[in-house]
Coordinates of C-alpha atoms in Angstrom, one line a residue:
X1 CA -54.8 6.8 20.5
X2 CA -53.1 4.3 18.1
X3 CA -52.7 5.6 15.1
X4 CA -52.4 2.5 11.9
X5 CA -49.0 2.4 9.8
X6 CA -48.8 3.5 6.4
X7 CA -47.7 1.3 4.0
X8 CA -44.1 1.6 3.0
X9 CA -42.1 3.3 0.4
X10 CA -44.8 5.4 -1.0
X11 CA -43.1 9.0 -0.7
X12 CA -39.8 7.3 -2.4
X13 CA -41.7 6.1 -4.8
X14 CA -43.4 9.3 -5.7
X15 CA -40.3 11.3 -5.6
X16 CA -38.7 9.1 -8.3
X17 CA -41.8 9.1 -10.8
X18 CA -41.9 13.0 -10.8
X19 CA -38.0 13.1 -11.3
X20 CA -38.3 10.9 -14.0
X21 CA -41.1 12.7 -15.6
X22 CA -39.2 15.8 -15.2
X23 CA -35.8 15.3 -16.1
X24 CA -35.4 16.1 -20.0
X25 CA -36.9 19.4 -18.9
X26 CA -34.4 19.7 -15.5
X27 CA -31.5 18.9 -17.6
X28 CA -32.2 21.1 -20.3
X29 CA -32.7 24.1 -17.8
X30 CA -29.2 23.2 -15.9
X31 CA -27.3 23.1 -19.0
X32 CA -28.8 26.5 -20.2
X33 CA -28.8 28.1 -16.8
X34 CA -24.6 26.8 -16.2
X35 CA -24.1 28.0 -19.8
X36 CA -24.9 31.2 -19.3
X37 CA -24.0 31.6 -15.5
X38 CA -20.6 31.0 -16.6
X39 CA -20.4 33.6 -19.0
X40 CA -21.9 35.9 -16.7
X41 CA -19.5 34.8 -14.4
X42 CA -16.3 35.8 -16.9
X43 CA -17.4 39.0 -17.2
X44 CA -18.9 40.0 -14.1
X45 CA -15.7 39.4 -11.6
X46 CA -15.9 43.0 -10.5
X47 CA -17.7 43.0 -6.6
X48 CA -20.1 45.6 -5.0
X49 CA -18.5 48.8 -4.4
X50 CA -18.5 50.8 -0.6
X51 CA -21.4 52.2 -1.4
X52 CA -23.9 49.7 -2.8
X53 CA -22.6 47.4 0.2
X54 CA -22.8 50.1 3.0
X55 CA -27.2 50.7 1.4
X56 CA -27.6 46.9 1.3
X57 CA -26.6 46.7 4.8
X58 CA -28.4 49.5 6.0
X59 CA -31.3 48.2 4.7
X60 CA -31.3 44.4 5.9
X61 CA -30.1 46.4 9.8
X62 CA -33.7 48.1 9.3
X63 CA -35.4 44.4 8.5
X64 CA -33.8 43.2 11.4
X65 CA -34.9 46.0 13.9
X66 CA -38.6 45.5 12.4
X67 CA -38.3 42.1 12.7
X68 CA -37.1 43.0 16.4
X69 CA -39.7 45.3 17.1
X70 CA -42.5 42.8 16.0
X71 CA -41.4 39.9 17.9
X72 CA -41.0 41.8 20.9
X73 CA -44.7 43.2 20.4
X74 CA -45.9 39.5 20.8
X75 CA -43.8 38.4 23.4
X76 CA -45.3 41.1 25.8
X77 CA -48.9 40.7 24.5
X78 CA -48.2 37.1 25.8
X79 CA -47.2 38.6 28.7
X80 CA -49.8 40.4 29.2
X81 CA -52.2 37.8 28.2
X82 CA -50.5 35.4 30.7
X83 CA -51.0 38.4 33.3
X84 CA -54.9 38.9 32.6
X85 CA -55.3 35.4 32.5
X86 CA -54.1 34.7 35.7
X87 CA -56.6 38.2 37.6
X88 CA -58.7 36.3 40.3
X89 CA -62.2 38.0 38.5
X90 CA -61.1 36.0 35.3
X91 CA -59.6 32.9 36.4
X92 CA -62.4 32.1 39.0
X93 CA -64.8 32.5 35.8
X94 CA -63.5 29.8 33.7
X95 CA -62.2 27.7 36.5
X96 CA -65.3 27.4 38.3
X97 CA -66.9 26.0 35.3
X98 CA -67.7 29.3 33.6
X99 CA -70.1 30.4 36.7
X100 CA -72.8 32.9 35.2
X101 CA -72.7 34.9 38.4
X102 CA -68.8 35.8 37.9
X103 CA -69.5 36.3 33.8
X104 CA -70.2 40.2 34.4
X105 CA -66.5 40.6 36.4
X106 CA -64.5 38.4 33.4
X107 CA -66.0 40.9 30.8
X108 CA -64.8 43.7 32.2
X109 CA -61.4 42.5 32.4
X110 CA -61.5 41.5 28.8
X111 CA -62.7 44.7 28.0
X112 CA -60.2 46.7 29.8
X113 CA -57.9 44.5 28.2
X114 CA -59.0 44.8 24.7
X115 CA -59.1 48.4 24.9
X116 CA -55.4 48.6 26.0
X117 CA -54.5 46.7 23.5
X118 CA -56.6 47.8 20.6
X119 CA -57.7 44.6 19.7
X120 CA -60.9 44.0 17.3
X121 CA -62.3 41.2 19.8
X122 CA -61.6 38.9 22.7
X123 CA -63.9 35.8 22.6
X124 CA -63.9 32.5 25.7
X125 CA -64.8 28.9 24.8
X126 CA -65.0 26.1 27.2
X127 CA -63.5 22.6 26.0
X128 CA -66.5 22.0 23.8
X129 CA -66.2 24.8 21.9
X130 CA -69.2 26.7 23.1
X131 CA -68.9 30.5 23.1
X132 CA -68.9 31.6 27.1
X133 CA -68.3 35.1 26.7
X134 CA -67.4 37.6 23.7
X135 CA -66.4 41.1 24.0
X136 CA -65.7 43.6 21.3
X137 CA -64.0 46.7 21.1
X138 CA -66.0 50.2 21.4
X139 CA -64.6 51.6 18.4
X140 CA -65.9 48.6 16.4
X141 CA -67.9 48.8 13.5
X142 CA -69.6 46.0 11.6
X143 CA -66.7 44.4 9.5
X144 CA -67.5 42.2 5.8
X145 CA -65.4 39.0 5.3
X146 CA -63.8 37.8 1.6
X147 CA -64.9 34.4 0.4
X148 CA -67.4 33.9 3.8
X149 CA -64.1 33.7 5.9
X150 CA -64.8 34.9 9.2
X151 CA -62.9 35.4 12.5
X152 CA -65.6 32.7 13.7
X153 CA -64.4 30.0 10.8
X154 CA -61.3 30.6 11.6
X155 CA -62.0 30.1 15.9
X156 CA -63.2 26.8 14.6
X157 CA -59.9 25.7 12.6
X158 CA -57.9 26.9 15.3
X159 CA -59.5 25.2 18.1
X160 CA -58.1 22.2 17.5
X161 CA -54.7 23.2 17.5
X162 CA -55.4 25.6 20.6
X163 CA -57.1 22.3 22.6
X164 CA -53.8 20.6 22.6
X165 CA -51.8 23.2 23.5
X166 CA -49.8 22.7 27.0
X167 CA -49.2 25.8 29.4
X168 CA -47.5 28.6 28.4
X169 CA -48.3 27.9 24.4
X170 CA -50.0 29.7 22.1
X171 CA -51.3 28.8 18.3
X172 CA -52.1 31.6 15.6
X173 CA -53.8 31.8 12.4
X174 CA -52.7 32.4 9.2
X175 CA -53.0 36.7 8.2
X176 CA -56.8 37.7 7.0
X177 CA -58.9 40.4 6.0
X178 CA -62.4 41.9 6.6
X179 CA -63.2 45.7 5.3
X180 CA -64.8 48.3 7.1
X181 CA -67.5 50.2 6.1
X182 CA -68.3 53.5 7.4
X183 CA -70.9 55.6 5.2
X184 CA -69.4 56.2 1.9
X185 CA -65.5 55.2 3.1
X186 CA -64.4 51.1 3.2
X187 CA -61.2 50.6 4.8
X188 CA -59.5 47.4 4.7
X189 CA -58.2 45.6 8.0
X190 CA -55.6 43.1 8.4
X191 CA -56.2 40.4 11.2
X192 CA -54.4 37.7 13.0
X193 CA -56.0 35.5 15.8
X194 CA -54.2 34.0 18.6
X195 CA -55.8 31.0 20.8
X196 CA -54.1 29.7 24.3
X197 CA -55.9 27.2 26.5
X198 CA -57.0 28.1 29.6
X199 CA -55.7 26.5 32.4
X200 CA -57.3 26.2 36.6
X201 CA -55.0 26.7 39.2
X202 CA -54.3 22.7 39.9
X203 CA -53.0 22.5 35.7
X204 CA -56.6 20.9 34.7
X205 CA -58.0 22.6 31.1
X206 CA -61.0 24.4 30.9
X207 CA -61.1 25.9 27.8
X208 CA -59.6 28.6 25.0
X209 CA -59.2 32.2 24.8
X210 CA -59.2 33.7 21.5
X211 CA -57.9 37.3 20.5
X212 CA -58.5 38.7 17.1
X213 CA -55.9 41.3 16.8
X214 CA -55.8 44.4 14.8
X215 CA -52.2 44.6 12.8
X216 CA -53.0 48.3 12.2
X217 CA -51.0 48.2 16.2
X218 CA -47.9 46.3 14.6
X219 CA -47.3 49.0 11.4
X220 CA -47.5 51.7 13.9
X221 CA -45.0 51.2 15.6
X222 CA -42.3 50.6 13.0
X223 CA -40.0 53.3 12.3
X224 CA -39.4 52.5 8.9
X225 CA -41.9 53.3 6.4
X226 CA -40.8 51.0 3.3
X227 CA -40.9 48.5 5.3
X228 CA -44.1 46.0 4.8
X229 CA -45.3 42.0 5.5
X230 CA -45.2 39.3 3.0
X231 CA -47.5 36.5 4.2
X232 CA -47.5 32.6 3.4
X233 CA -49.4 33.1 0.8
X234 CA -47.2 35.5 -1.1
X235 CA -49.7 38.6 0.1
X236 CA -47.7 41.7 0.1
X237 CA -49.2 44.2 2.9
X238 CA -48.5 47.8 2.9
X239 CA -49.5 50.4 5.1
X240 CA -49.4 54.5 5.0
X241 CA -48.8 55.6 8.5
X242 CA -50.1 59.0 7.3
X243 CA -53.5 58.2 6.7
X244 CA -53.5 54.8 8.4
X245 CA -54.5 52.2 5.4
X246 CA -53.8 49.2 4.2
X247 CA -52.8 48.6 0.6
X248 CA -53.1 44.8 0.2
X249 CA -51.7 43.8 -3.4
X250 CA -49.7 40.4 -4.7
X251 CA -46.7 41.5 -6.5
X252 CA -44.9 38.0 -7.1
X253 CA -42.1 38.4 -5.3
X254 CA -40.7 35.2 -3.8
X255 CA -39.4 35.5 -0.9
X256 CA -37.8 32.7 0.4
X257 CA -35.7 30.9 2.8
X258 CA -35.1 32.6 6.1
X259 CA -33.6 35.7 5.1
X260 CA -32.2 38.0 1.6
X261 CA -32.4 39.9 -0.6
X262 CA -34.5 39.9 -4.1
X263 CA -33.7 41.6 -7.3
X264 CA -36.2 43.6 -8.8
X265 CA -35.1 45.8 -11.6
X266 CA -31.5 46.6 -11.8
X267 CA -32.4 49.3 -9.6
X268 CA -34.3 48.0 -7.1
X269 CA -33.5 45.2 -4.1
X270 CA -35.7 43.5 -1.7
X271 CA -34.4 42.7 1.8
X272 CA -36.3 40.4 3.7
X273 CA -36.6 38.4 7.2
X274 CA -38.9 35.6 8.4
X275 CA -40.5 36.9 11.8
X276 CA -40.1 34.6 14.8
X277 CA -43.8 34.9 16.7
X278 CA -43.1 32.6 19.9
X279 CA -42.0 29.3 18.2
X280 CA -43.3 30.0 14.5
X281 CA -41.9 32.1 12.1
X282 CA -45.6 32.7 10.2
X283 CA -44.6 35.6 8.0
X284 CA -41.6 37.8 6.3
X285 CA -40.6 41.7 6.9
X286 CA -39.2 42.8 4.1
X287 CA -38.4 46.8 2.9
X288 CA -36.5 47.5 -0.9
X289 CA -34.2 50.0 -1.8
X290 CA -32.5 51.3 -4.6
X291 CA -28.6 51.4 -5.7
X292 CA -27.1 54.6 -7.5
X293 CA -27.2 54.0 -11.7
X294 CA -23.5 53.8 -11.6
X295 CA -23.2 51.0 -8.3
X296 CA -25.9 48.7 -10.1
X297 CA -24.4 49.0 -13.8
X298 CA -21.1 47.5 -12.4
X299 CA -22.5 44.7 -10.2
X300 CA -25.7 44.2 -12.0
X301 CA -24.1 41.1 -13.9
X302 CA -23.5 39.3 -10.5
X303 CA -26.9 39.8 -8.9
X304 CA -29.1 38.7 -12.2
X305 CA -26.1 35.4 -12.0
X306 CA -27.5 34.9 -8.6
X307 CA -31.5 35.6 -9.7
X308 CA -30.6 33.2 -12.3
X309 CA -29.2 30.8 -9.9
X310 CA -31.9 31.0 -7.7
X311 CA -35.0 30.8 -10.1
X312 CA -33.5 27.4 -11.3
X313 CA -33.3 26.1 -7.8
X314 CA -36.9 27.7 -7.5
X315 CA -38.0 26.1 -10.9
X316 CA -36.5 22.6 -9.9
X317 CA -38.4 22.3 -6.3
X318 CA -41.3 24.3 -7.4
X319 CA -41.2 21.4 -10.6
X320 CA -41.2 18.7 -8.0
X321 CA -43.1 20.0 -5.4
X322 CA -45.9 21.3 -6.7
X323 CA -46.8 17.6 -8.7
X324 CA -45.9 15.7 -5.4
X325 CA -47.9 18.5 -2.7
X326 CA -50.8 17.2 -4.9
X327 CA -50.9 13.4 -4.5
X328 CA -49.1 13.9 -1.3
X329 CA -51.8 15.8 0.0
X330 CA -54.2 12.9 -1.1
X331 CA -52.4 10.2 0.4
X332 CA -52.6 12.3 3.6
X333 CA -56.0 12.9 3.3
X334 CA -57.0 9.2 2.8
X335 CA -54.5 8.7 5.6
X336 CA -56.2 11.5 8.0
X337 CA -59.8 10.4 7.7
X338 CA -58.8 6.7 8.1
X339 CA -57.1 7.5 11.4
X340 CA -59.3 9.6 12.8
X341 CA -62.8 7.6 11.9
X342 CA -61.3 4.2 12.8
X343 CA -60.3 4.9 16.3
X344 CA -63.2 6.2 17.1
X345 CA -64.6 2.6 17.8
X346 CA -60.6 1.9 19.5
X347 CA -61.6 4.8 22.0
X348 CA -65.2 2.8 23.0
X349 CA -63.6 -0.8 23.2
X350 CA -59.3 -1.1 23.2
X351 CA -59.7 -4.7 22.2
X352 CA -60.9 -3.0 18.6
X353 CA -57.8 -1.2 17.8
X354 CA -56.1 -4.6 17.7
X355 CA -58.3 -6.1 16.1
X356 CA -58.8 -3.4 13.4
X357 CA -54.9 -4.0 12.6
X358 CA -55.5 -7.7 12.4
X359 CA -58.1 -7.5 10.0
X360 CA -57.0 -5.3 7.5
X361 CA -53.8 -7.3 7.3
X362 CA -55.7 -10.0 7.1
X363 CA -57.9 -8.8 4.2
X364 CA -55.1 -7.6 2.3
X365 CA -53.1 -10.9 2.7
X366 CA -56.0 -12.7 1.5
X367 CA -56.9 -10.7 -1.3
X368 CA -53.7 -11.1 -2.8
X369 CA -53.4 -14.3 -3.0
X370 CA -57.3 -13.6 -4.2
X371 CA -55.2 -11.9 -7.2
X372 CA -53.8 -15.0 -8.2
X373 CA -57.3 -16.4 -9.3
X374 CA -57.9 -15.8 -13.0
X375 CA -61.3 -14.2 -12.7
X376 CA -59.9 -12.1 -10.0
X377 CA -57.0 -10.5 -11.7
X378 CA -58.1 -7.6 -13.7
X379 CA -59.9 -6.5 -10.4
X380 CA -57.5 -6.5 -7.6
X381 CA -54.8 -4.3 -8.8
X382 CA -52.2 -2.3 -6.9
X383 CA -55.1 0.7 -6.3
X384 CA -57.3 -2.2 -4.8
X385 CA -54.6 -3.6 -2.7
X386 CA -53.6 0.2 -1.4
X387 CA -57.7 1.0 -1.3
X388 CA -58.3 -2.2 0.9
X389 CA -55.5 -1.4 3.3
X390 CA -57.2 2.1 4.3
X391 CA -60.6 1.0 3.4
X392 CA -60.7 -2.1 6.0
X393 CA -60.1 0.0 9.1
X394 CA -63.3 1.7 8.4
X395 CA -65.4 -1.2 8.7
X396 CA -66.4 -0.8 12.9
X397 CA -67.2 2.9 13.0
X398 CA -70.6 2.5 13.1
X399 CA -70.2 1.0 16.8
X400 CA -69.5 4.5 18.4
X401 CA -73.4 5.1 18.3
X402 CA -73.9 1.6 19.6
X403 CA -74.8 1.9 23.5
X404 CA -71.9 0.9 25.9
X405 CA -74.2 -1.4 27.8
X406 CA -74.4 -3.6 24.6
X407 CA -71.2 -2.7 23.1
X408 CA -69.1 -3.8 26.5
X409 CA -71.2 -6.2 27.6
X410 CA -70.0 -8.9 29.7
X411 CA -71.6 -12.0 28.2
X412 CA -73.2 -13.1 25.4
X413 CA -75.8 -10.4 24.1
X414 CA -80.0 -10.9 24.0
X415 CA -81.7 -10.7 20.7
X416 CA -83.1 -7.0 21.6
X417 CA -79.4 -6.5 22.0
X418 CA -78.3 -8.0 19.2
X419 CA -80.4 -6.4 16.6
X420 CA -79.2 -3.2 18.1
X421 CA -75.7 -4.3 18.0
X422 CA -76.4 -5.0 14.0
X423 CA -77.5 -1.3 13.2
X424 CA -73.7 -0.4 13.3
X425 CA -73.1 -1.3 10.0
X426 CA -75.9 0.9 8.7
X427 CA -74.6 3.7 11.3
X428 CA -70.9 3.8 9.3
X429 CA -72.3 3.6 5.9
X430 CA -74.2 6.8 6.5
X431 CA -71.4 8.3 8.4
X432 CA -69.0 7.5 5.3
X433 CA -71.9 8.5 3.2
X434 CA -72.8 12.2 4.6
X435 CA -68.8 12.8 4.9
X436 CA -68.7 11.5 0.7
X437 CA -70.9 13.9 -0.2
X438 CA -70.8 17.0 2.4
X439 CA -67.2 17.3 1.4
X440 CA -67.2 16.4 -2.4
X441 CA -64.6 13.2 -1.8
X442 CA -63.3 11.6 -4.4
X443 CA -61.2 9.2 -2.9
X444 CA -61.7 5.6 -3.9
X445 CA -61.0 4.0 -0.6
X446 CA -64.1 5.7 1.0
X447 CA -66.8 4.2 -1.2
X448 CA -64.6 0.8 -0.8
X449 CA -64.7 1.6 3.1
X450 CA -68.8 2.2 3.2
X451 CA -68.8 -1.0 0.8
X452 CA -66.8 -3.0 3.6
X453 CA -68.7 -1.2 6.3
X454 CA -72.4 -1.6 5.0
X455 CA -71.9 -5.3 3.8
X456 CA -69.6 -7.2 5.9
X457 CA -72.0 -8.8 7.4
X458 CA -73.9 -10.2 4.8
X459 CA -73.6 -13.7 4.2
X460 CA -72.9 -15.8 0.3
X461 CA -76.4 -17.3 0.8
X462 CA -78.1 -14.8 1.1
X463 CA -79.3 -15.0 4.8
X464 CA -76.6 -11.9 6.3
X465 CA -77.7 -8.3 7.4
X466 CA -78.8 -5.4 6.5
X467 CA -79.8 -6.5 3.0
X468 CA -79.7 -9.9 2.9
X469 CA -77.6 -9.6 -0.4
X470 CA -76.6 -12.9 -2.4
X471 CA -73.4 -14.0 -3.9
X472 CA -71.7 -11.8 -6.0
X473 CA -74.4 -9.5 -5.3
X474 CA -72.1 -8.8 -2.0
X475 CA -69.4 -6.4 -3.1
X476 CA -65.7 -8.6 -3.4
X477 CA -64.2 -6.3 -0.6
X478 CA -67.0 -7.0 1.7
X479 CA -67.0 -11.1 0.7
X480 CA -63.0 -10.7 1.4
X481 CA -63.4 -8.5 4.5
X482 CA -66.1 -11.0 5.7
X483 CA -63.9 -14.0 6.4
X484 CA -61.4 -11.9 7.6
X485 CA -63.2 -10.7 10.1
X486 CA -64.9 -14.0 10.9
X487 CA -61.6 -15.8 11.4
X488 CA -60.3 -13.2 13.9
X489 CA -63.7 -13.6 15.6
X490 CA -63.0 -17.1 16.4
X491 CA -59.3 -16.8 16.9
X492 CA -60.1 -14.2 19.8
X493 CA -61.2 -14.3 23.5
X494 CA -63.8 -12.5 24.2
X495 CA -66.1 -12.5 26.9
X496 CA -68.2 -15.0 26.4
X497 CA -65.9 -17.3 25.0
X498 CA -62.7 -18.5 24.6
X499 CA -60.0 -17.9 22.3
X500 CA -60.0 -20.9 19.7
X501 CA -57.2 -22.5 17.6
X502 CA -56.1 -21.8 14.2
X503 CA -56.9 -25.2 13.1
X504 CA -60.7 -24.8 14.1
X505 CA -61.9 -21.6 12.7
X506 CA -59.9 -23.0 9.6
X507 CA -62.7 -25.6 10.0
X508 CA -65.3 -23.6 10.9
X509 CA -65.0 -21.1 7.7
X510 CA -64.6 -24.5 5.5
X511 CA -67.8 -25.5 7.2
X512 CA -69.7 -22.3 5.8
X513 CA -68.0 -22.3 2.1
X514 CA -71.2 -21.4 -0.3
X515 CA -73.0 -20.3 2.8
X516 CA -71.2 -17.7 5.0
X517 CA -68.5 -17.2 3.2
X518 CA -67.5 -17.3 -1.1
X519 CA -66.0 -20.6 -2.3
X520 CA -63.4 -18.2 -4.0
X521 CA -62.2 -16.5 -1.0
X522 CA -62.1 -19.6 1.3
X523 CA -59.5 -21.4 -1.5
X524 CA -57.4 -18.0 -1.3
X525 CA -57.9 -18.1 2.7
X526 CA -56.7 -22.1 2.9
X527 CA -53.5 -21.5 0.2
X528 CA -52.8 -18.7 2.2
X529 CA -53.9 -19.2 5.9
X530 CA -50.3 -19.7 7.1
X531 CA -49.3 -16.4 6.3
X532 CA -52.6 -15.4 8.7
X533 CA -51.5 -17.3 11.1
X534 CA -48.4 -15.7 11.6
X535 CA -50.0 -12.7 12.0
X536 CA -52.1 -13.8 15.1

């Protein structure tokens, strides 16, 4: 799959507007922050004593085993899982092509497995993502999910990830939660779901396994007791061994980087460890402590220096971050539904992808120089420019409905054909449409995209499809597009034709000015045609 450049320089770009924004306010904090550090510093030279060290060691050595004992937990489940996986009764299931008469033998094996294991649920899918076989665990009771986020929404996000997984890998969800009710007495569980593809004996994929796994087995078997899980999210996850619950709370503390320590009063300390599950390190162990009054009087000075210290380095990413995650995360949604509609048509026809990238350089090429025009200027700004460049890719995606024996015909198509060939523009604008308004988007590029898709076609005069729109009535990205995609028409071979000269479609689209094409947008096209010419 080809996936379109970005343009250039937009992350640099991004970085040094939110610096600049920010920097009264970063310098202000630096000064006060060195200020103070170094007074600290004066009169805090005095280092932990044996004591407070030999606790903050102990304590981190405790992390670490947890840690340990964790990761080892997982690598044997995927031992284990590798071992079930690989049982003739299972594997002949899902390599034979999920064959009902062998469905009663792979859920008995899941079963035994999910009983060992204490797992909530073991659930099958074959490469569609249709459910082949589900089994749950005896003890199970009906569980309730916060903010309608259930183990099945969360099969479907990680399917995708689990799909292109090779041998051997797994992919896991984020940490979630469901409550159990039983009569009177709601108990809260903590889940995590692992997903590995599934694999025949000659290496050819048939589908994904997914285990929802109970964490209640993790706590259990740590020794420690103050020791409890800090999630991505900054969830802090408790859990009383003698009475076996949860106690799920958010307490602030931010715990980051790989490994440390965090201050909480001057007699308290976090210790803390990111957990490596197979190649991800998805959540931290962390367990606190607290120093003798007389230890934490005398080093107190140094660790709220270092608190200091590290909440200015946490105020000046979090400062940055947070204002570029957000327009970062736009960009990269714009860029993510571009990419992933537009080679849609590349996957029907390869000659599309090329000429997807031909047009929208095209189109942005022209309407620049478009942006030289006087009436023209106010309306293709830098957003237009930026809009056209992910909007124009969108333009074909109506042809993945459109039937291969018209779409990859070899010759020139019948009217029949034809007419059916035309019902891809209205195919993309409700596909850009129903994704608009099923998912709230705001972007500005998609209604330019259903604009380019929908109208492309239509012609200045008035005699184009669908609408059979006139002059300015066509929306200026479409007029632009139209030409664009017009001149790499002619400029291509296809297979009914041969590829013609740049000279000729130059006559060609002068031939149609105020009929096919806007008289505007053929003046930009000829001051500008050698620069489209080099792209050919």
């Amino acid at each position: 799959m080809r996936l379109f450049p970005t343009q250039s320089g937009g992350d640099f770009f991004l970085i040094r507007k939110l610096i600049r924004q920010n920097l009264v306010y970063l310098i202000v904090i630096f000064l006060l922050l060195v200020g103070f550090g170094i007074s600290l510093y004066i009169v805090s030279r005095q280092v932990y004593e044996e004591e407070a060290q030999w606790r903050s060691q102990k304590t981190m050595a405790e992390v670490t085993s947890g840690k340990t004992i964790i990761s080892n937990y997982f690598s044997d489940l995927q031992r284990d899982l590798d071992f079930v996986l690989a049982l003739p009764d299972l594997k002949s299931y899902f390599a034979q092509e999920f064959d009902p008469i062998k469905k009663s033998r792979a859920e008995k094996v899941l079963t035994d497995f999910l009983e060992g294991k204490q797992s909530y649920q073991m659930t099958i899918t074959n490469l569609s993502g249709a459910e082949m076989v589900k089994v749950e665990s005896e003890t199970l009771r009906a569980l309730s999910w916060p903010n309608a986020l259930s183990n099945r929404e969360i099969h479907r996000k990680l399917f995708e990830k689990a799909v292109a997984l090779e041998k051997g890998q797994i992919a896991f969800s984020p940490i979630y939660y469901a409550t159990e009710k039983e009569g009177s007495k709601t108990t809260k569980r903590v889940l995590m779901t692992l997903a590995l593809p599934l694999f025949s004996d000659s290496a050819v994929k048939k589908g994904v396994t997914f285990i929802d796994l109970d964490l209640i087995n993790v706590f259990e078997i740590l020794a420690n007791i103050q020791l409890f899980i800090q999630t991505d999210e900054g969830t802090d996850i408790f859990f009383d061994q003698k009475v076996g619950t949860f106690d799920i709370k958010n307490l602030g503390y931010a715990l980051t980087g790989s490994s440390g320590w965090y201050p909480i009063t001057d007699l308290e300390m976090i210790h803390y460890s990111r957990v490596k599950i197979f190649a991800e390190q998805p959540f931290i162990i962390a367990a606190y402590h607290q120093y003798p009054l007389l230890k934490v009087t005398l080093g107190k000075l140094v660790y709220l220096f270092g608190a200091l210290f590290l909440l200015f380095l946490s105020l000046v990413v979090y400062s940055i971050l947070t204002n570029f995650s957000v327009l970062k995360k736009t960009i990269n949604t714009q860029k993510a539904i571009v990419f992933s509609l537009a080679t849609l048509a590349e996957g029907r026809d390869p000659e599309t992808g090329k000429h997807l990238e031909r047009s929208r350089d095209y189109a942005v090429i022209l309407a620049r120089q478009l942006s030289i025009h006087k009436k023209y200027k106010k309306v293709i700004t830098r957003d237009f420019l930026d809009n056209l460049y992910y909007a124009a890719t969108l333009h074909d995606i109506g042809k993945v409905a459109i039937p291969d024996s018209v779409l990859l015909k070899n010759g020139k198509l019948t009217d029949v054909e034809f007419d059916e060939m035309k019902q891809h523009v209205l195919t993309g604008q409700n596909v850009l449409r129903e994704t608009i308004a099923k998912y709230h988007l705001t972007e500005s590029f998609l209604e330019m995209g259903m604009n380019i898709c929908a109208y492309h076609h239509e012609k200045f005069n008035g005699k184009g499809y669908p609408e059979g729109l006139v002059g300015e009535e066509i929306p200026l990205e479409a007029r632009i597009f139209a030409l664009c995609d017009a001149y790499d028409a002619i400029r291509s071979k296809r297979s009914y034709k041969e590829e013609l000269s740049h000279l000729e479609a130059m006559n060609r689209i002068v031939a149609d000015k105020n009929q096919h094409f806007d008289p505007d947008v053929v003046d930009a096209f000829l001051d500008c045609e050698k620069k489209l010419l080099a792209i050919t």
